[in-house]
Short mmCIF file of C-alpha atoms in Angstrom, two decimals:
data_model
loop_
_atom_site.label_atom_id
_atom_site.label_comp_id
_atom_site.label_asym_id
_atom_site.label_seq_id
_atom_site.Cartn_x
_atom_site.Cartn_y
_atom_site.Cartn_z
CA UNK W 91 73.43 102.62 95.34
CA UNK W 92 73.71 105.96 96.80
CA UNK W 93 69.84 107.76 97.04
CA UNK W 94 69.80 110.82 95.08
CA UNK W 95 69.51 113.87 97.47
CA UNK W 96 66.28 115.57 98.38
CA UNK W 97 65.38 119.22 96.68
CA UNK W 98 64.42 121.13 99.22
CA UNK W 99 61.41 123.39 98.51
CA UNK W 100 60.03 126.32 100.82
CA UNK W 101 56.31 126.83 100.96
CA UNK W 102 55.08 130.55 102.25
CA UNK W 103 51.68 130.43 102.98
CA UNK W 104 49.40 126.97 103.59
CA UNK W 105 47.90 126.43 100.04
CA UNK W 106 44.49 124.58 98.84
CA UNK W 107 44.39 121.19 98.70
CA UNK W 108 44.93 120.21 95.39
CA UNK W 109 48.69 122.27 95.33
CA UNK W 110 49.77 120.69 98.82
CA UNK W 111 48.46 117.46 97.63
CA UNK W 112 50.79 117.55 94.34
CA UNK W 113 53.61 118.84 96.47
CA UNK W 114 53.21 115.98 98.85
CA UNK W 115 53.53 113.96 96.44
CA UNK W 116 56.45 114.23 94.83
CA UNK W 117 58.78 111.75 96.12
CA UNK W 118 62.22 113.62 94.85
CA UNK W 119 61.60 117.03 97.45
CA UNK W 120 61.83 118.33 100.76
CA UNK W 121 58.75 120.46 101.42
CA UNK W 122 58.61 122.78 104.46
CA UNK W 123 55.53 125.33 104.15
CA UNK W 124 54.45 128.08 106.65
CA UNK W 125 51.64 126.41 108.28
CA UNK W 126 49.26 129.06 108.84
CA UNK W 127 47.39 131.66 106.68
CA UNK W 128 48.99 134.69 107.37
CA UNK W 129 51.88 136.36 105.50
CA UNK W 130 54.90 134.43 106.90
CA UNK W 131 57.76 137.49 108.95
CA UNK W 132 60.30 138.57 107.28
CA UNK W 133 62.79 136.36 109.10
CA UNK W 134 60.99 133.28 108.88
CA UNK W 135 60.80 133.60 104.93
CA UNK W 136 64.64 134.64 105.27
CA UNK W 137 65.39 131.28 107.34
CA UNK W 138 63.22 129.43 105.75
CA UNK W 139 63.82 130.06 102.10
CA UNK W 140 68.18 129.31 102.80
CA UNK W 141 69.51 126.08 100.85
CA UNK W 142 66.08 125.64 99.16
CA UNK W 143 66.26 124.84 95.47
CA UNK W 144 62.79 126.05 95.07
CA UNK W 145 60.52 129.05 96.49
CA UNK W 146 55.96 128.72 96.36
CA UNK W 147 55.16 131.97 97.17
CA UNK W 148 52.59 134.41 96.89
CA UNK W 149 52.34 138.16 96.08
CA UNK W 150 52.31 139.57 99.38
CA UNK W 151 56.37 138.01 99.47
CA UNK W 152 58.64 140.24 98.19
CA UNK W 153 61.32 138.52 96.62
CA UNK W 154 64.23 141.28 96.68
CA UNK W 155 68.03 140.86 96.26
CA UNK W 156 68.05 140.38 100.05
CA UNK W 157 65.73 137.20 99.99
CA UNK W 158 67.62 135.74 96.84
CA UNK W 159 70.51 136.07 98.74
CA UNK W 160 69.50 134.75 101.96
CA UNK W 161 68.59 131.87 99.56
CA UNK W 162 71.58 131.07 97.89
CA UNK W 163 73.09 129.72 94.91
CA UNK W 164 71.03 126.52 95.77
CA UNK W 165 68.07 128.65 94.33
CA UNK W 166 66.47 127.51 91.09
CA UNK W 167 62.61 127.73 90.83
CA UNK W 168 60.67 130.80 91.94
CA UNK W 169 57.02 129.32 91.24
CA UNK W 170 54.28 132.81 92.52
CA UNK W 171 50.52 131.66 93.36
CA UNK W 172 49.62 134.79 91.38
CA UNK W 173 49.54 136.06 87.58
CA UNK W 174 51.47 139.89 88.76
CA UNK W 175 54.86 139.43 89.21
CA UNK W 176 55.46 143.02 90.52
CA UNK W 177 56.73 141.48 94.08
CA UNK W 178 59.16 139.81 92.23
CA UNK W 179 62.63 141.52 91.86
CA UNK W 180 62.99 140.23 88.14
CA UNK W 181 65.78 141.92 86.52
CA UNK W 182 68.08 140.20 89.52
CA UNK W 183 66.07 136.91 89.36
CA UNK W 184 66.95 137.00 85.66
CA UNK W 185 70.85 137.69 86.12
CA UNK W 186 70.61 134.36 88.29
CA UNK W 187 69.03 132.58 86.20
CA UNK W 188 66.45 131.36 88.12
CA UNK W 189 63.34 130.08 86.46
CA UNK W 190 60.07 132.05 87.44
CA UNK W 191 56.74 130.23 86.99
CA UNK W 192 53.22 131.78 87.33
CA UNK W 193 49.87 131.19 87.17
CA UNK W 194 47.70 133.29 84.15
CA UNK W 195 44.79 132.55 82.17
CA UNK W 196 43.49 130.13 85.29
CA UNK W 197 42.19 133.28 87.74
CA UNK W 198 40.76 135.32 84.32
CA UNK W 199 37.36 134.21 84.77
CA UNK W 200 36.49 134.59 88.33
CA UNK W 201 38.45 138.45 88.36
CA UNK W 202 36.36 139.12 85.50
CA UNK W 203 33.31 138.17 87.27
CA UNK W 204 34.46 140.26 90.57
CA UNK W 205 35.36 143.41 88.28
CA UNK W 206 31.76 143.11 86.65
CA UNK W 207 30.25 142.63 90.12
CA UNK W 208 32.45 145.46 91.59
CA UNK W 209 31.28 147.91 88.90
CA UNK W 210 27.30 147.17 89.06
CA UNK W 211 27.66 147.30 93.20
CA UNK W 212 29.54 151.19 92.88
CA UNK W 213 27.39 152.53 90.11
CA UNK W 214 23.66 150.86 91.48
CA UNK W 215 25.00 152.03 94.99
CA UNK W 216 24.30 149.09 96.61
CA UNK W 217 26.12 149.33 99.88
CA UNK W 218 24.30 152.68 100.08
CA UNK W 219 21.21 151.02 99.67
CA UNK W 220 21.67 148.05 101.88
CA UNK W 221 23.05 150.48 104.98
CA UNK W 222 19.36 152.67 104.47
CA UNK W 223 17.31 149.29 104.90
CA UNK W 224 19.50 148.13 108.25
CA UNK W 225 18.95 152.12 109.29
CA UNK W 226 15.45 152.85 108.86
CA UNK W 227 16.19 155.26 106.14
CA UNK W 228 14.25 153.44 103.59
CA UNK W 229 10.79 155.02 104.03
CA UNK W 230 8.01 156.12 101.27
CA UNK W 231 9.40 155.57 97.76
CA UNK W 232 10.92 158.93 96.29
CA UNK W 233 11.67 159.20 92.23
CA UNK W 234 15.62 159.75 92.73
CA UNK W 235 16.30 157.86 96.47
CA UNK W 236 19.36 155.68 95.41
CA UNK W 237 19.85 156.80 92.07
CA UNK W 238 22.93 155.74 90.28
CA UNK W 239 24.16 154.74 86.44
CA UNK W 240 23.23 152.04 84.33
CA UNK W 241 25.50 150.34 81.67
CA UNK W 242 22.60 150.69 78.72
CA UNK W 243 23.82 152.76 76.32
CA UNK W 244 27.25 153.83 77.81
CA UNK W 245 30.96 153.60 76.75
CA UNK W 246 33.34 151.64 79.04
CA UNK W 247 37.14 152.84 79.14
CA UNK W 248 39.78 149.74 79.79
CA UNK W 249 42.72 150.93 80.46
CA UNK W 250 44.65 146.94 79.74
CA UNK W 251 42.86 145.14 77.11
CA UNK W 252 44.81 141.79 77.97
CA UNK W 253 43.04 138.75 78.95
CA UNK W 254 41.07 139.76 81.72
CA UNK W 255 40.34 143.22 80.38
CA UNK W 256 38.64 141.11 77.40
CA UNK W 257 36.79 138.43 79.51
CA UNK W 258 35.40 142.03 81.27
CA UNK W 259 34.67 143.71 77.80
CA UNK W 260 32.82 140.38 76.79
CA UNK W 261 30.86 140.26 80.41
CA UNK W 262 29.56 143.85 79.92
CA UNK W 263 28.82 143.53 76.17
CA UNK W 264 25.38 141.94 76.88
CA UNK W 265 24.68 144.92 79.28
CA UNK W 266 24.03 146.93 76.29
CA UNK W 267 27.35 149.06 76.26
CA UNK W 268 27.05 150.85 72.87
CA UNK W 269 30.80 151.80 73.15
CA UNK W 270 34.20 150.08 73.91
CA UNK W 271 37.48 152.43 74.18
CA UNK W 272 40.66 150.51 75.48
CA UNK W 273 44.55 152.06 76.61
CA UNK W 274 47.57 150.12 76.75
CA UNK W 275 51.21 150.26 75.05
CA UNK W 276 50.37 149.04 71.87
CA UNK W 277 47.34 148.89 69.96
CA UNK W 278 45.89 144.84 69.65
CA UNK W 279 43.38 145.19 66.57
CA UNK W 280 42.62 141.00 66.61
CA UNK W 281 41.67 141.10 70.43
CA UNK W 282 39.39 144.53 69.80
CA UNK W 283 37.56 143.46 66.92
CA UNK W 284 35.10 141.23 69.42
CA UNK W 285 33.61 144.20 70.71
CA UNK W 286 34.63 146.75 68.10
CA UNK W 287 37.27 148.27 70.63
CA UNK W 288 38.75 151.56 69.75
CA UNK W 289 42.48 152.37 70.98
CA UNK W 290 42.79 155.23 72.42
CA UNK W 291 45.39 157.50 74.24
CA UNK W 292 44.32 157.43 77.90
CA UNK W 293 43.59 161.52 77.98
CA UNK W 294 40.89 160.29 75.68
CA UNK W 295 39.56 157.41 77.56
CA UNK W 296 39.38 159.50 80.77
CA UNK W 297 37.27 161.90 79.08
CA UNK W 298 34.83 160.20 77.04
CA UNK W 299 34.34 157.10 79.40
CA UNK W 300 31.18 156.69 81.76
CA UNK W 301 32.76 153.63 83.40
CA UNK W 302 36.51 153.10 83.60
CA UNK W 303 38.20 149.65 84.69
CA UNK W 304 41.58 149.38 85.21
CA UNK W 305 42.87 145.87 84.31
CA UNK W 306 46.73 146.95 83.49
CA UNK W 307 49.58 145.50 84.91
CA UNK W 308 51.74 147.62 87.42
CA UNK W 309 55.05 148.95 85.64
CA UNK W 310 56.86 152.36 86.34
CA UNK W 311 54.97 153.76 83.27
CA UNK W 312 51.56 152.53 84.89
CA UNK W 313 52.58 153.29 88.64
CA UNK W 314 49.99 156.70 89.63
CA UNK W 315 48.55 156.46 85.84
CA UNK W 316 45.26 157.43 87.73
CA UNK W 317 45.92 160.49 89.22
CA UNK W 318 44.84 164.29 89.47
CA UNK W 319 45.15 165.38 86.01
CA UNK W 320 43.46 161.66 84.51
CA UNK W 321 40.54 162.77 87.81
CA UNK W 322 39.84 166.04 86.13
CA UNK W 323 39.24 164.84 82.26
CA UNK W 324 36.79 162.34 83.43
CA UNK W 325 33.17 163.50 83.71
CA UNK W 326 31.27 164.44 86.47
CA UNK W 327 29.44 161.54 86.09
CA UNK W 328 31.85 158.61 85.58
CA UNK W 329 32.59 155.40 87.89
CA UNK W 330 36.54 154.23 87.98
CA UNK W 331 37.12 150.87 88.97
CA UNK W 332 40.49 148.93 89.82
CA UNK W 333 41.45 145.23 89.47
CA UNK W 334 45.19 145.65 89.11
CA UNK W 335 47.07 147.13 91.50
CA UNK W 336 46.69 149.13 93.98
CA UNK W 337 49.29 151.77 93.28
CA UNK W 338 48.15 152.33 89.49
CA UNK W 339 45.91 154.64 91.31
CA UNK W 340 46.64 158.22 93.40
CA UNK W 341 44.56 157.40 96.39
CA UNK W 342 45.09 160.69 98.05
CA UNK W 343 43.76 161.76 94.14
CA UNK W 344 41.00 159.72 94.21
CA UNK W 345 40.06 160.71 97.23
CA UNK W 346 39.83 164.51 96.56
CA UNK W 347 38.44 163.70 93.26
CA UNK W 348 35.32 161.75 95.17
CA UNK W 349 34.94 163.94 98.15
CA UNK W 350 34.41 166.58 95.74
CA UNK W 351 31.94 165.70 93.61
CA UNK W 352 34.77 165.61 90.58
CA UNK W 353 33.78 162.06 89.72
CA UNK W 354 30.67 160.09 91.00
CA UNK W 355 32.39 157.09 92.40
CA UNK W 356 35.14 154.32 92.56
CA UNK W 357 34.89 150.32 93.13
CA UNK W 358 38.68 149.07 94.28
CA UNK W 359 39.29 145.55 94.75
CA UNK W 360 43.07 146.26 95.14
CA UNK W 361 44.84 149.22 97.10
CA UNK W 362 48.09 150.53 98.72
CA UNK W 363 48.68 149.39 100.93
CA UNK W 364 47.30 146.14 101.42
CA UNK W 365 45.24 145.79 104.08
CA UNK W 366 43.87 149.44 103.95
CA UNK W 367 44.10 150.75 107.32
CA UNK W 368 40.80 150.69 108.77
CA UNK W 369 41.55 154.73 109.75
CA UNK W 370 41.82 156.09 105.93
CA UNK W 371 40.24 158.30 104.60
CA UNK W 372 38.59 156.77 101.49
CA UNK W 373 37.12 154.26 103.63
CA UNK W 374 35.08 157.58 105.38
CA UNK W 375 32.92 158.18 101.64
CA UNK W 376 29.89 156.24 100.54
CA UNK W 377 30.96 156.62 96.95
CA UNK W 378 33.81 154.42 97.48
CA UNK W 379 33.28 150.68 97.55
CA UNK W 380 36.91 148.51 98.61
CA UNK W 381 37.13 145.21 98.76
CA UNK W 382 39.39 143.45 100.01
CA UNK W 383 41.63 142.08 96.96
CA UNK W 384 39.40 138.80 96.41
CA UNK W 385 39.52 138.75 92.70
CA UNK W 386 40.26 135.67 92.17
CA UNK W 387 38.57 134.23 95.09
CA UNK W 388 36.42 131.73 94.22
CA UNK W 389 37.42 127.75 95.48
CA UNK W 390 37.96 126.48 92.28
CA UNK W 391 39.90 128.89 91.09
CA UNK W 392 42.32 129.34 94.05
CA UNK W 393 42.96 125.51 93.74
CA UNK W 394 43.29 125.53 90.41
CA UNK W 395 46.05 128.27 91.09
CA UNK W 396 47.75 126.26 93.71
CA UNK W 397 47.80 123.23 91.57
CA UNK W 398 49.55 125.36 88.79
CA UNK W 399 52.06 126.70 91.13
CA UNK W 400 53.04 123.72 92.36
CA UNK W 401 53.01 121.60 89.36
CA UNK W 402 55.12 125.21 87.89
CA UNK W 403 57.75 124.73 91.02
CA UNK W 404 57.80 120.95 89.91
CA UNK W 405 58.66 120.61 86.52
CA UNK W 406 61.06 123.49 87.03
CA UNK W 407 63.38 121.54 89.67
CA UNK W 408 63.10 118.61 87.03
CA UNK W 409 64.89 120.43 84.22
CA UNK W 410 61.19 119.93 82.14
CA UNK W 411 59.04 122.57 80.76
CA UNK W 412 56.63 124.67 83.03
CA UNK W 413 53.16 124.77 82.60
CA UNK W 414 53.13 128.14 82.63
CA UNK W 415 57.13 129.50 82.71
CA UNK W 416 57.42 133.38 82.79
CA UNK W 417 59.65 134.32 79.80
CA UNK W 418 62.51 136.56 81.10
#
């Protein structure tokens, strides 16, 4: 009897064990991954990702008409090792009918966690505080040295109240936040009754917020949401911070907005683009804290999100039901 051909299944990145384990695994597929931990060329993806019935990527591929054509009609399976999908070119994926798997709900917990940690490091000015100790300038204690905001007592703005804007909203709650406003497309009553959440239009959230964290996903009606206009209702004293992406956010905005006193600071764990060139100029303020887009980076949770991805990419060459299938 005639052995049943090999899928063949492109890899674009080396992933944590227990994804490449599960991919190594499976007996019925050809796996070929980028061995290294940089983003894979352009041309390399191009070759690589010809003939393959399925694609592991992650979101620093863009997977354009050009890619899904270098691929070919062989293409069935786009499985992403993240839970935005903005990289992917969906609308053509969709008129190929190519299944698209993804990884949510596993990476909520740990980019909670970051934006919480993100938002007490900007508003306690810690980096501030740390540079003064390795430069002499901590000296005889002084009543406002290092002063910053606290949480007690404050309302927090959410511009996204999906699941990580709630497992954020639930973090802070013990803070002793006396007031939750939240922004989004619709209004999700069931979801905002755990912290008595009041919908808002975002005009309102920018003004009557002392903390704002962005948690939306990036769409054209979100793309430079957070931009001169949303700068100037926001008070004097208010902290912005961004999870999402980085282009929900006007830098060159933000930055005029900080440099001039128009709000007190900003916390980004995402930006555009991605790495930030070590030359721009929010990286020259000391009320602007980046990171650089580790939200989800914890060990367990990055190998929990490889072993999604590829068990995703799996069951989708199989004909069976995803784990976690992206309705399109």
């Amino acid at each position: 009897m005639r052995p049943a051909r090999l899928m063949k299944v492109f890899v674009t990145r080396r992933i944590p064990p227990e994804g490449r384990a599960v991919l190594a695994g499976a007996a019925d597929c050809e796996v070929e991954q980028w061995d290294s931990d940089e983003p894979i060329p352009r041309k390399e993806l191009e070759r690589g990702v010809a003939g393959a019935h399925g694609l592991l990527c992650l979101l620093t591929e863009k997977v354009d008409k050009k890619l899904l054509d270098a691929a070919g009609a062989s293409l069935k399976v786009i499985s992403t090792m993240s839970v935005g999908v903005d990289h992917l070119a969906l609308d053509e994926i969709k008129k190929r009918g190519i299944r698209v798997g993804y990884t949510p709900d596993v990476l909520t917990d740990a980019t909670a966690e970051l934006a919480v940690s993100l938002l007490l490091t900007t508003c306690r000015r810690l980096p501030e505080a740390i540079e003064e100790v390795k430069n002499g300038g901590w000296t005889a204690w002084k009543p406002l040295w290092m002063c910053g905001y606290g949480l007690t007592k404050s309302t927090v703005g959410i511009i996204g109240l999906g699941r990580i804007g709630q497992a954020i909203a639930r973090r802070l709650k013990p803070f002793g936040v006396q007031r939750f406003l939240y922004s989004g497309r619709q209004p999700k009553p069931q979801e905002a009754a755990e912290f008595q959440a009041e919908f808002v239009p975002t005009s309102q959230l920018a003004a009557e917020s002392d903390f704002i964290v962005v948690t939306c996903s990036l769409t054209p009606a979100t793309k430079g949401l957070c931009n001169k206009d949303f700068f100037q209702q926001m008070k004097k004293t208010a902290v912005l911070v961004n999870i999402s992406r980085g282009d929900v956010v006007n830098q060159d905005d933000l930055y005029q907005a900080l440099a001039s006193g128009q709000i007190a600071a900003a916390g980004l764990d995402v930006t555009t683009p991605e790495p930030l060139p070590t030359n721009h100029p929010l990286l020259t303020l000391k009320n602007c804290v980046i990171l650089p887009h580790i939200g989800s980076a914890t060990h367990g949770t990055r190998n929990t999100m490889s072993l999604l991805a590829a068990n995703n990419l799996l069951a989708g060459l199989r004909g069976e039901p995803m784990p976690s299938e992206l309705k399109l």
